[in-house]
mmCIF file of C-alpha atoms in Angstrom:
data_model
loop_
_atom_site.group_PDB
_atom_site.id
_atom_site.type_symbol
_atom_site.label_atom_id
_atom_site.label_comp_id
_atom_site.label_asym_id
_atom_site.label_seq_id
_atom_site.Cartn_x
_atom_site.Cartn_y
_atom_site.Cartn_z
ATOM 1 C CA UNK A 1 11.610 46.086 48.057
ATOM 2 C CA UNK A 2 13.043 43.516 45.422
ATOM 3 C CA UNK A 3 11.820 40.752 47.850
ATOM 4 C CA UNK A 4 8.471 41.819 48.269
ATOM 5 C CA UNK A 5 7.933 42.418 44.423
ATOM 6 C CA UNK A 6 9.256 38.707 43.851
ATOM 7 C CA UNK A 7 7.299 37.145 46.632
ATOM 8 C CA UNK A 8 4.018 38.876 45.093
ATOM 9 C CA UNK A 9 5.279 37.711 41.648
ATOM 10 C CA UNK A 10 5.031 34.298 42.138
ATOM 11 C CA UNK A 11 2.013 34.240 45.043
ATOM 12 C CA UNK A 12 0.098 35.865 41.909
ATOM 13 C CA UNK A 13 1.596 33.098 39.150
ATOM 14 C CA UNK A 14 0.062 30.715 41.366
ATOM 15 C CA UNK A 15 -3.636 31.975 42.996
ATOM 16 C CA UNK A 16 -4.468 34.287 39.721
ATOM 17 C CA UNK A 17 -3.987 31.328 37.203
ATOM 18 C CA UNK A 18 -7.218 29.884 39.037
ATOM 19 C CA UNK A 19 -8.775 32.894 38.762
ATOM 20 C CA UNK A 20 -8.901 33.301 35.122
ATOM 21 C CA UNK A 21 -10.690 29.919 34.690
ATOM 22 C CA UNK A 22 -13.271 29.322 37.275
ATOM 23 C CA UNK A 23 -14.042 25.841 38.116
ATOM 24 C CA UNK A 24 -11.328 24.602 35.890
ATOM 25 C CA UNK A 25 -8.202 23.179 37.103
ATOM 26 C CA UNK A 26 -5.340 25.769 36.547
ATOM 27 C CA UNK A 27 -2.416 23.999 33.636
ATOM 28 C CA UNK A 28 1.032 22.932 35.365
ATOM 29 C CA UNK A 29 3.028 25.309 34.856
ATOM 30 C CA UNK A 30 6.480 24.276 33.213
ATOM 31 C CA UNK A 31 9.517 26.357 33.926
ATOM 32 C CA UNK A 32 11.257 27.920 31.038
ATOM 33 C CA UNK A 33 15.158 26.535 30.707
ATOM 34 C CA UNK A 34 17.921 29.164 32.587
ATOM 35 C CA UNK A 35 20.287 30.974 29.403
ATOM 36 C CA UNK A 36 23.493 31.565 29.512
ATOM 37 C CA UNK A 37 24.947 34.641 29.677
ATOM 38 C CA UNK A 38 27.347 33.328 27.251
ATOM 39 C CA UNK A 39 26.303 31.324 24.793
ATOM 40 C CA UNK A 40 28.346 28.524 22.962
ATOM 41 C CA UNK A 41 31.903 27.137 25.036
ATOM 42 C CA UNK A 42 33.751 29.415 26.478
ATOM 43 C CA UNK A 43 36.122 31.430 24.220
ATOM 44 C CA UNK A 44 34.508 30.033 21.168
ATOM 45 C CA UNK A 45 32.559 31.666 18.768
ATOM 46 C CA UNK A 46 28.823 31.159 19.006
ATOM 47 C CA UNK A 47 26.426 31.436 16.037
ATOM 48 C CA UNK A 48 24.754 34.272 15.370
ATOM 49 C CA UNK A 49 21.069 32.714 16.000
ATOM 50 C CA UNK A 50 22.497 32.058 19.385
ATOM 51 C CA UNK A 51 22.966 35.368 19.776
ATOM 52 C CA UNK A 52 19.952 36.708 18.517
ATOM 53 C CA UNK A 53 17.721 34.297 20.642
ATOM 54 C CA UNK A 54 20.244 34.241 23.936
ATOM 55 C CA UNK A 55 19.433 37.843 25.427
ATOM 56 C CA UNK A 56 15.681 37.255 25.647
ATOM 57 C CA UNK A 57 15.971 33.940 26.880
ATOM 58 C CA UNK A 58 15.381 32.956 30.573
ATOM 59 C CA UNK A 59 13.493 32.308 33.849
ATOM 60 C CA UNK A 60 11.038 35.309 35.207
ATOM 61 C CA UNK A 61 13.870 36.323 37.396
ATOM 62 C CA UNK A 62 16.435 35.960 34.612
ATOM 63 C CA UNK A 63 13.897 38.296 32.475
ATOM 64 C CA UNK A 64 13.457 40.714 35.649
ATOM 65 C CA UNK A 65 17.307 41.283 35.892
ATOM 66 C CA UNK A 66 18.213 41.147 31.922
ATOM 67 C CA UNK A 67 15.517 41.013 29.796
ATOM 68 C CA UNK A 68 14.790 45.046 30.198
ATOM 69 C CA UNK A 69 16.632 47.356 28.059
ATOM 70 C CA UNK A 70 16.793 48.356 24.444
ATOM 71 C CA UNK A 71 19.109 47.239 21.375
ATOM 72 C CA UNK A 72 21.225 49.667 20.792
ATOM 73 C CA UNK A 73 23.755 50.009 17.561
ATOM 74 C CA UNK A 74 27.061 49.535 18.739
ATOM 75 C CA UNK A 75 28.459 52.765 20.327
ATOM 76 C CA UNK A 76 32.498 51.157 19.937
ATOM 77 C CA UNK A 77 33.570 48.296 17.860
ATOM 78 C CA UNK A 78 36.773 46.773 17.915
ATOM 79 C CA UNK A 79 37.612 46.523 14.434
ATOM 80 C CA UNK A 80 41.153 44.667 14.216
ATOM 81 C CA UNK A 81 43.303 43.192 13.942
ATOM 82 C CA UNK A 82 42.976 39.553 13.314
ATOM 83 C CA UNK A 83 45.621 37.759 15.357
ATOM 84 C CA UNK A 84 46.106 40.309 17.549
ATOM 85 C CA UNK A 85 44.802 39.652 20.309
ATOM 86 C CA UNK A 86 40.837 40.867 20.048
ATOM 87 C CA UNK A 87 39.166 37.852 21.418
ATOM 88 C CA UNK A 88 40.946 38.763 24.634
ATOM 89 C CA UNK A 89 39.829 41.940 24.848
ATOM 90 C CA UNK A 90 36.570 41.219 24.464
ATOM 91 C CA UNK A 91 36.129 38.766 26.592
ATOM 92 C CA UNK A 92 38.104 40.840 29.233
ATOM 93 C CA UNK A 93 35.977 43.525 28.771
ATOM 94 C CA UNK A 94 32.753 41.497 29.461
ATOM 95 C CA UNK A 95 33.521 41.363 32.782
ATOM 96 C CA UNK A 96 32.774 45.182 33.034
ATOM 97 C CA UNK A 97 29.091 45.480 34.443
ATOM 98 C CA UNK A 98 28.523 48.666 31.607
ATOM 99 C CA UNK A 99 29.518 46.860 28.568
ATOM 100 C CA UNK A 100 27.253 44.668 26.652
ATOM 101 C CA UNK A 101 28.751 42.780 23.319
ATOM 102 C CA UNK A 102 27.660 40.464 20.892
ATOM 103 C CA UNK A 103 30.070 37.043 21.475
ATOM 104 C CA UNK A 104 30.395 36.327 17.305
ATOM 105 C CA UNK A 105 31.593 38.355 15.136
ATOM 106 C CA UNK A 106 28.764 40.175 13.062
ATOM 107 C CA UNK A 107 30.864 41.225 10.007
ATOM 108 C CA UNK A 108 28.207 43.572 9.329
ATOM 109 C CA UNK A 109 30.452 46.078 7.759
ATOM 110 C CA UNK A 110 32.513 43.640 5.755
ATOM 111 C CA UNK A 111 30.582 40.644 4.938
ATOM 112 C CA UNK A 112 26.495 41.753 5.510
ATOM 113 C CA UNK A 113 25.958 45.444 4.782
ATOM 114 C CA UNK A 114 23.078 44.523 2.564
ATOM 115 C CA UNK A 115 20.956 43.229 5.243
ATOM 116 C CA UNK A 116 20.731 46.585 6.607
ATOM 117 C CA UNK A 117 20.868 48.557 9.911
ATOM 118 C CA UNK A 118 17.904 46.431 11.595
ATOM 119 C CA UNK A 119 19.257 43.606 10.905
ATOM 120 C CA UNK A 120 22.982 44.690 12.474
ATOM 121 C CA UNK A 121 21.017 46.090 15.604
ATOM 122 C CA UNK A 122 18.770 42.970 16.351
ATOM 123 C CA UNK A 123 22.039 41.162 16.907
ATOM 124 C CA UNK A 124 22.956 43.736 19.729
ATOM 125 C CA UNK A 125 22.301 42.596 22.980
ATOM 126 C CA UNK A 126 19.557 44.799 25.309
ATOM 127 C CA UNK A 127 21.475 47.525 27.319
ATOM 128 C CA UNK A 128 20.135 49.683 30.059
ATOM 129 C CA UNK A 129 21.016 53.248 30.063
ATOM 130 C CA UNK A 130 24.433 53.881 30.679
ATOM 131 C CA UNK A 131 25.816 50.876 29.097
ATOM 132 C CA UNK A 132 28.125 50.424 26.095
ATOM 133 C CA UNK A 133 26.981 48.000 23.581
ATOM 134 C CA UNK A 134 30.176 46.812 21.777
ATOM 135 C CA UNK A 135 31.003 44.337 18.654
ATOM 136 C CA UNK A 136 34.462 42.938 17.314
ATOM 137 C CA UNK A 137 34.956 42.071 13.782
ATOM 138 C CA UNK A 138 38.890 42.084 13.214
ATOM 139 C CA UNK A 139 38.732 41.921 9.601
ATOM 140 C CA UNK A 140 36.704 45.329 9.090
ATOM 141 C CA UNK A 141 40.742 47.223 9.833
ATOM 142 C CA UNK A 142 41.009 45.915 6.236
ATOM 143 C CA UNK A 143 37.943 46.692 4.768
ATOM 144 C CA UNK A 144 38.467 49.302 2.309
ATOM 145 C CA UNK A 145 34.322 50.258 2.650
ATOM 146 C CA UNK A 146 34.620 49.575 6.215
ATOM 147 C CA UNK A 147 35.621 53.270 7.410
ATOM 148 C CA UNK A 148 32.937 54.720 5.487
ATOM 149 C CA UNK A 149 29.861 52.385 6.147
ATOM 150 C CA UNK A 150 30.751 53.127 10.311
ATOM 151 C CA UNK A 151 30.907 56.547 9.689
ATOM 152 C CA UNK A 152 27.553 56.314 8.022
ATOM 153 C CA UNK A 153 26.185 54.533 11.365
ATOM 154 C CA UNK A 154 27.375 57.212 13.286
ATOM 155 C CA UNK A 155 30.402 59.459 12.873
ATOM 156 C CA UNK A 156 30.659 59.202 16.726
ATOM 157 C CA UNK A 157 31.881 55.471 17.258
ATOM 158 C CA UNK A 158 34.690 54.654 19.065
ATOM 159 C CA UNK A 159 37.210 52.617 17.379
ATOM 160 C CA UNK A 160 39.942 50.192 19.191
ATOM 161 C CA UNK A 161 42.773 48.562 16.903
ATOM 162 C CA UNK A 162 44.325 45.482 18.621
ATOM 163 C CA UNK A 163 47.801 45.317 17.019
ATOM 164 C CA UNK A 164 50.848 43.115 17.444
ATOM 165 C CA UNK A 165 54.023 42.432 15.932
ATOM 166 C CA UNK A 166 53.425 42.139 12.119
ATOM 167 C CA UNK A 167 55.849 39.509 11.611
ATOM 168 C CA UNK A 168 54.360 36.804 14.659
ATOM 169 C CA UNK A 169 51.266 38.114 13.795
ATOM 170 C CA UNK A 170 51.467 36.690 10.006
ATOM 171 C CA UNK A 171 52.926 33.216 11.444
ATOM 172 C CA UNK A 172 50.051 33.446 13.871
ATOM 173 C CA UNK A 173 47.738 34.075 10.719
ATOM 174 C CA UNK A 174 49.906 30.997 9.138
ATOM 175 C CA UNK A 175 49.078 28.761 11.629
ATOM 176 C CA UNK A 176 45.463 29.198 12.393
ATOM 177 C CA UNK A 177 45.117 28.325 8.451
ATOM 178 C CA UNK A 178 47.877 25.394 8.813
ATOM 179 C CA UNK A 179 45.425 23.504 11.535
ATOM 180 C CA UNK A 180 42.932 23.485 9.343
ATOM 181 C CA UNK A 181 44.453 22.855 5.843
ATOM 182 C CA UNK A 182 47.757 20.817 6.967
ATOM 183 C CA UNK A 183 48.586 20.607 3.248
ATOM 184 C CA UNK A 184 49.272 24.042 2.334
ATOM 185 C CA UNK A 185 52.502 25.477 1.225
ATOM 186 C CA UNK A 186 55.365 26.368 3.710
ATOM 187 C CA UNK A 187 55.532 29.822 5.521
ATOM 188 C CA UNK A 188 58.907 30.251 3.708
ATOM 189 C CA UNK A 189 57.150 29.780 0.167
ATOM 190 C CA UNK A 190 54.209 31.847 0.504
ATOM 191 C CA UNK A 191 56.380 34.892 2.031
ATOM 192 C CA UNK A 192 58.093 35.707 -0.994
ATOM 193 C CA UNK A 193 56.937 36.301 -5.034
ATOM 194 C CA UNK A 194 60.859 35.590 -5.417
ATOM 195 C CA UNK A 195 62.586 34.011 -2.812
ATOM 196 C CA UNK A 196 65.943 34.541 -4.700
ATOM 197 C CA UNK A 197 65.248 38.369 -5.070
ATOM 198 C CA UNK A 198 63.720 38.628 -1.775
ATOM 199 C CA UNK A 199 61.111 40.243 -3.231
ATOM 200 C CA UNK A 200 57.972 40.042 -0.403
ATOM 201 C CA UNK A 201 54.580 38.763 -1.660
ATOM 202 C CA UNK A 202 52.385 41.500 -0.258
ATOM 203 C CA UNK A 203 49.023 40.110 -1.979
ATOM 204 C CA UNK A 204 49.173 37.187 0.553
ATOM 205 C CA UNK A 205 46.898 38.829 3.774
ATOM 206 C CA UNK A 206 48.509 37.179 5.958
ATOM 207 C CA UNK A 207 51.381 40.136 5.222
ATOM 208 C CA UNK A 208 49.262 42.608 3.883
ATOM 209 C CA UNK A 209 47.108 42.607 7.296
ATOM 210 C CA UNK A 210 50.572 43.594 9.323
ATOM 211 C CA UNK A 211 51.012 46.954 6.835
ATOM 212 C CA UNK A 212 49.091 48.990 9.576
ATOM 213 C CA UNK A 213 50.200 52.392 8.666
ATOM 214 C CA UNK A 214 48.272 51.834 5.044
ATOM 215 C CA UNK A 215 45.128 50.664 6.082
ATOM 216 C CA UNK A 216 45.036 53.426 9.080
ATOM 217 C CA UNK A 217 45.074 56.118 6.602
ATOM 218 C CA UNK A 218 42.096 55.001 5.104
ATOM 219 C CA UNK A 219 40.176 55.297 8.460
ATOM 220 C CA UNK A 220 41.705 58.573 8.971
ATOM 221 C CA UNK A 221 40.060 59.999 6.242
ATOM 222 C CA UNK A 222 36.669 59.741 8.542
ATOM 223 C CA UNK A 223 37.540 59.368 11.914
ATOM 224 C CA UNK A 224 40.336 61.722 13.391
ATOM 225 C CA UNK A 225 42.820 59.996 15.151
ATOM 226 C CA UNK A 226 41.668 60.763 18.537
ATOM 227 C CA UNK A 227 38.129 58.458 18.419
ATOM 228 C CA UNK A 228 40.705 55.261 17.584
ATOM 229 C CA UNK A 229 42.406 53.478 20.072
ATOM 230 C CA UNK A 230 45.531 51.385 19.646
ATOM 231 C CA UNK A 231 45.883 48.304 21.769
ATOM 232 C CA UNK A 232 49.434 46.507 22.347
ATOM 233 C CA UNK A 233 48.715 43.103 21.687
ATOM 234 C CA UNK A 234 51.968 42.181 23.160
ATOM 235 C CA UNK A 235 51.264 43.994 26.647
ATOM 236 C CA UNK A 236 47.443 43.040 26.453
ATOM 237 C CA UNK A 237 49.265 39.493 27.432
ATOM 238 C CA UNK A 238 52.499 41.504 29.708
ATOM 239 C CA UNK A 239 49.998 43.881 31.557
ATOM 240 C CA UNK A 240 46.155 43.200 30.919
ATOM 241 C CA UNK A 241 44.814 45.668 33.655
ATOM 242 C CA UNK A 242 46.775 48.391 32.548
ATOM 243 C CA UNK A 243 46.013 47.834 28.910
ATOM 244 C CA UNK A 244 42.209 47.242 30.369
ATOM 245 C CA UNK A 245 42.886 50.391 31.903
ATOM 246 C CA UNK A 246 43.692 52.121 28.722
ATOM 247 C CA UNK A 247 40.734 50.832 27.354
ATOM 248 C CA UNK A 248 38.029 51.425 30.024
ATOM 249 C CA UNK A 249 38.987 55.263 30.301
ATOM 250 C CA UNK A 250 38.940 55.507 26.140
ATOM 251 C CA UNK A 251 35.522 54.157 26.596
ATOM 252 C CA UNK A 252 34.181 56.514 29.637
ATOM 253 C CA UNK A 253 33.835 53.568 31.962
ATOM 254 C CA UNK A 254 34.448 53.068 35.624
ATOM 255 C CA UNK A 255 38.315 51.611 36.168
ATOM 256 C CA UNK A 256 36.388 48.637 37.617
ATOM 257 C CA UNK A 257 38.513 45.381 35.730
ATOM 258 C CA UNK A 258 42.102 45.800 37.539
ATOM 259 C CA UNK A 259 44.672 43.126 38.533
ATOM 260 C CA UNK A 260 42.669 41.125 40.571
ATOM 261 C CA UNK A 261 40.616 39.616 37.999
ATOM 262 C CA UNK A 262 43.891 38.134 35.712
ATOM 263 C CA UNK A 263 45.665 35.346 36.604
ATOM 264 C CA UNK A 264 48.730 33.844 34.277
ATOM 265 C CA UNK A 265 48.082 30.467 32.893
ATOM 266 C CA UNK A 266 52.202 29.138 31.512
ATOM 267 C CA UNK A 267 50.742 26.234 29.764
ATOM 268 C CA UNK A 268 48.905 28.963 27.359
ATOM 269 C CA UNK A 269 51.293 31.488 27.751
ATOM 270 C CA UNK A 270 49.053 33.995 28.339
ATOM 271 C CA UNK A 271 46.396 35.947 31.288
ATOM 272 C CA UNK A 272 43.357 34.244 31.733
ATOM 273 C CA UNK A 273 40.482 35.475 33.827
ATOM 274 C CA UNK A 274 39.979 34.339 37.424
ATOM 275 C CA UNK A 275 36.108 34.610 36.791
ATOM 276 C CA UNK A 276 34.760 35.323 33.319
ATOM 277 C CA UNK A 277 30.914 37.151 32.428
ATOM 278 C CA UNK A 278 28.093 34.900 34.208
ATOM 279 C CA UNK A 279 30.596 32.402 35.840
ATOM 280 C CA UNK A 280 32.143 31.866 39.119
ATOM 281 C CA UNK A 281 34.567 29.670 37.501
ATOM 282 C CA UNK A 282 38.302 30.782 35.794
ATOM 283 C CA UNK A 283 38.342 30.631 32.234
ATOM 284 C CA UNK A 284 40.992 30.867 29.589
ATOM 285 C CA UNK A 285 40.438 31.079 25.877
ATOM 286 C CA UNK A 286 39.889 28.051 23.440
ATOM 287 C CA UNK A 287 41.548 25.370 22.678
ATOM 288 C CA UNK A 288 42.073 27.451 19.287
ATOM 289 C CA UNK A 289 44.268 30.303 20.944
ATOM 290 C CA UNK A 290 47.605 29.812 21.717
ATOM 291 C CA UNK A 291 48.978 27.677 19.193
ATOM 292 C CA UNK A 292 52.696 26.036 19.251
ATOM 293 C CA UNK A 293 54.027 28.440 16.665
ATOM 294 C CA UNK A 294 55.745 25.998 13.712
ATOM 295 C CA UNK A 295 59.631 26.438 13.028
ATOM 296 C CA UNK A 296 61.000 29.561 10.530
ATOM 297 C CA UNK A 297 63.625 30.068 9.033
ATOM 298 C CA UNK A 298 65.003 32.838 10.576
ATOM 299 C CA UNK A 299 66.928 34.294 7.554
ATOM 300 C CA UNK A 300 62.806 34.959 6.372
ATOM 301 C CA UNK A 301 62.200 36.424 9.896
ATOM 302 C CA UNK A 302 64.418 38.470 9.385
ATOM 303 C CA UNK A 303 63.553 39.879 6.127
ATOM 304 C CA UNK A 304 60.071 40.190 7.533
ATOM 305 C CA UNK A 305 61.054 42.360 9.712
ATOM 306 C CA UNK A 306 63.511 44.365 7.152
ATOM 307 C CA UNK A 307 60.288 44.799 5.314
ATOM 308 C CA UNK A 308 58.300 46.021 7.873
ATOM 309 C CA UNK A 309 60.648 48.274 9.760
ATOM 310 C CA UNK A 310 59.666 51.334 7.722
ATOM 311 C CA UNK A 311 55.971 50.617 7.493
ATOM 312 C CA UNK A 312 56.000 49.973 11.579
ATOM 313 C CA UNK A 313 58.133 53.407 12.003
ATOM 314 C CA UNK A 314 55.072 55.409 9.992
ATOM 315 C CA UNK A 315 52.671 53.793 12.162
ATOM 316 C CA UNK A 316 54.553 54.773 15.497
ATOM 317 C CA UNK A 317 54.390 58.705 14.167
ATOM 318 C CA UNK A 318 50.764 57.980 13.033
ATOM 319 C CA UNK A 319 49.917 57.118 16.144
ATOM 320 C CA UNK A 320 52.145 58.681 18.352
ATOM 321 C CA UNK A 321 52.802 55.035 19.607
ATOM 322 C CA UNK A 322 55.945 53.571 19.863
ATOM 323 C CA UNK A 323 55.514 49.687 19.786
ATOM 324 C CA UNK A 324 58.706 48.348 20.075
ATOM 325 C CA UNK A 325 58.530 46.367 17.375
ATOM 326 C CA UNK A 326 61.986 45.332 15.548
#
């Protein structure tokens, strides 16, 4: 049946041109340039005119088998946390035929409120019924207004928190910023308000992200524990399908991305997928994930971790979690 639509398709794009002009030579028709499904390099962060103008974008076929569907507000978001491990996920989860997700981040709920609801949706992608349309914004897990303005969307969104270590997240944090500002003070300085006292500088995000437990009870005071979801960054990288697996049953999907689609890359370090959204072809994240780590003086590491024990053992009963982190 899909045959004999397209064959009529194009035997009518080419004998009812004529007939709309009689006796006047029909224009060449030019066509349009294919889309990607994924706009921007692979792993990277497109613009968001890219993805406004991607999901309409296309050949007649293209438009037949994608450009149907309505935008939809986001029905989940993943909403932290930065260094984490959230690109990943995402792009994992692309691979699922029922999720649809918007490749930059938005930071509607942080950074763009103003512009309104329209505005948020029109960046969605078009979804048929039955799919999940999905963002990521990692910083909105420390958005005080964040919890509030989602609820206000719709008290009904499912939320997934992508959390790691606290202390190799913050040298993570540390050396995203150190490749692009190689002049900045050392890890050891910015760690500490005193360095003699010991006395942790919690103003600095890159530690102040890693206190979970305090910026989970400000989303628990509008979503109840149950609609959030709490990703191990560490075994996202360990055991993607069963994390994956965690993730697709929180979100009512089909257990459809399993083992077979992960392979482990050592020279990254971590699972890369064997054939990513649109592509035939493996793909691992950016050149901007997976970054040598820089030397630390382990005396601070280990006062890191002093400092977070008891903030990490409040999140574990929060959550009912434990994530081996010590």
């Amino acid at each position: 049946m899909l045959f004999l639509w397209l064959y009529m398709f194009y035997s009518c794009a080419g004998s009812c041109a004529g007939l709309t002009t009689r006796g006047s030579p029909a224009p060449p028709r030019v066509a349009p340039p294919l889309s990607p499904l994924l706009p921007g390099e692979p792993g990277e962060e497109s613009s968001l005119e890219e993805q406004r103008a991607a999901p309409d974008a296309g050949s007649p076929i293209s438009s037949f088998f994608n450009g149907s569907g309505t935008k939809r507000l986001p029905q989940a978001i993943i909403i932290g946390v930065k260094k984490g491990g959230t690109r990943a996920l995402l792009e994992f989860l692309r691979v699922h035929p029922d999720v649809r997700a918007v490749g930059a981040e938005p930071h509607f709920f942080d950074r763009n409120y103003e512009r309104g609801l329209a505005w948020y949706r029109d960046l969605m992608p078009k979804t048929l019924e039955g799919q999940i349309t999905m963002e990521k914004t990692p910083s909105y897990f420390v958005t005080k207004e964040a919890p509030a303005r989602i609820s206000s969307m719709s008290k009904d969104t499912k939320l997934i928190v992508v959390v790691r270590d606290p202390v190799t997240r913050a040298i993570s944090d540390y050396t995203q910023t150190l490749s692009k500002k190689p002049d900045i003070p050392t890890f050891e300085s910015l760690t500490f308000k005193n360095r003699t006292t010991g006395l942790i500088d919690t103003s600095w995000s890159a530690i102040q992200i890693g206190i979970y437990a305090k910026h989970l009870e400000n989303w628990l005071l509008y979503f109840p524990i149950g609609q959030i979801l709490f990703v191990s960054g560490e075994r996202l990288i360990s055991d993607p399908a069963g994390e994956l697996g965690r993730v697709q049953d929180f979100l009512g999907l089909k257990r459809i991305i399993t083992d077979k689609h992960f392979y482990f890359n050592k020279t990254k370090g971590f699972p890369c997928l064997k054939k990513a959204e649109g592509s035939s072809k493996p793909h691992c994240l950016g050149k901007t994930k997976g970054r040598t780590h820089p030397d630390i003086d382990q005396e601070v590491v280990q006062r890191l971790r002093d400092f977070y024990r008891p903030f990490n053992m409040k999140f574990y009963q929060m959550t009912g979690q434990d994530f081996g982190w010590d």
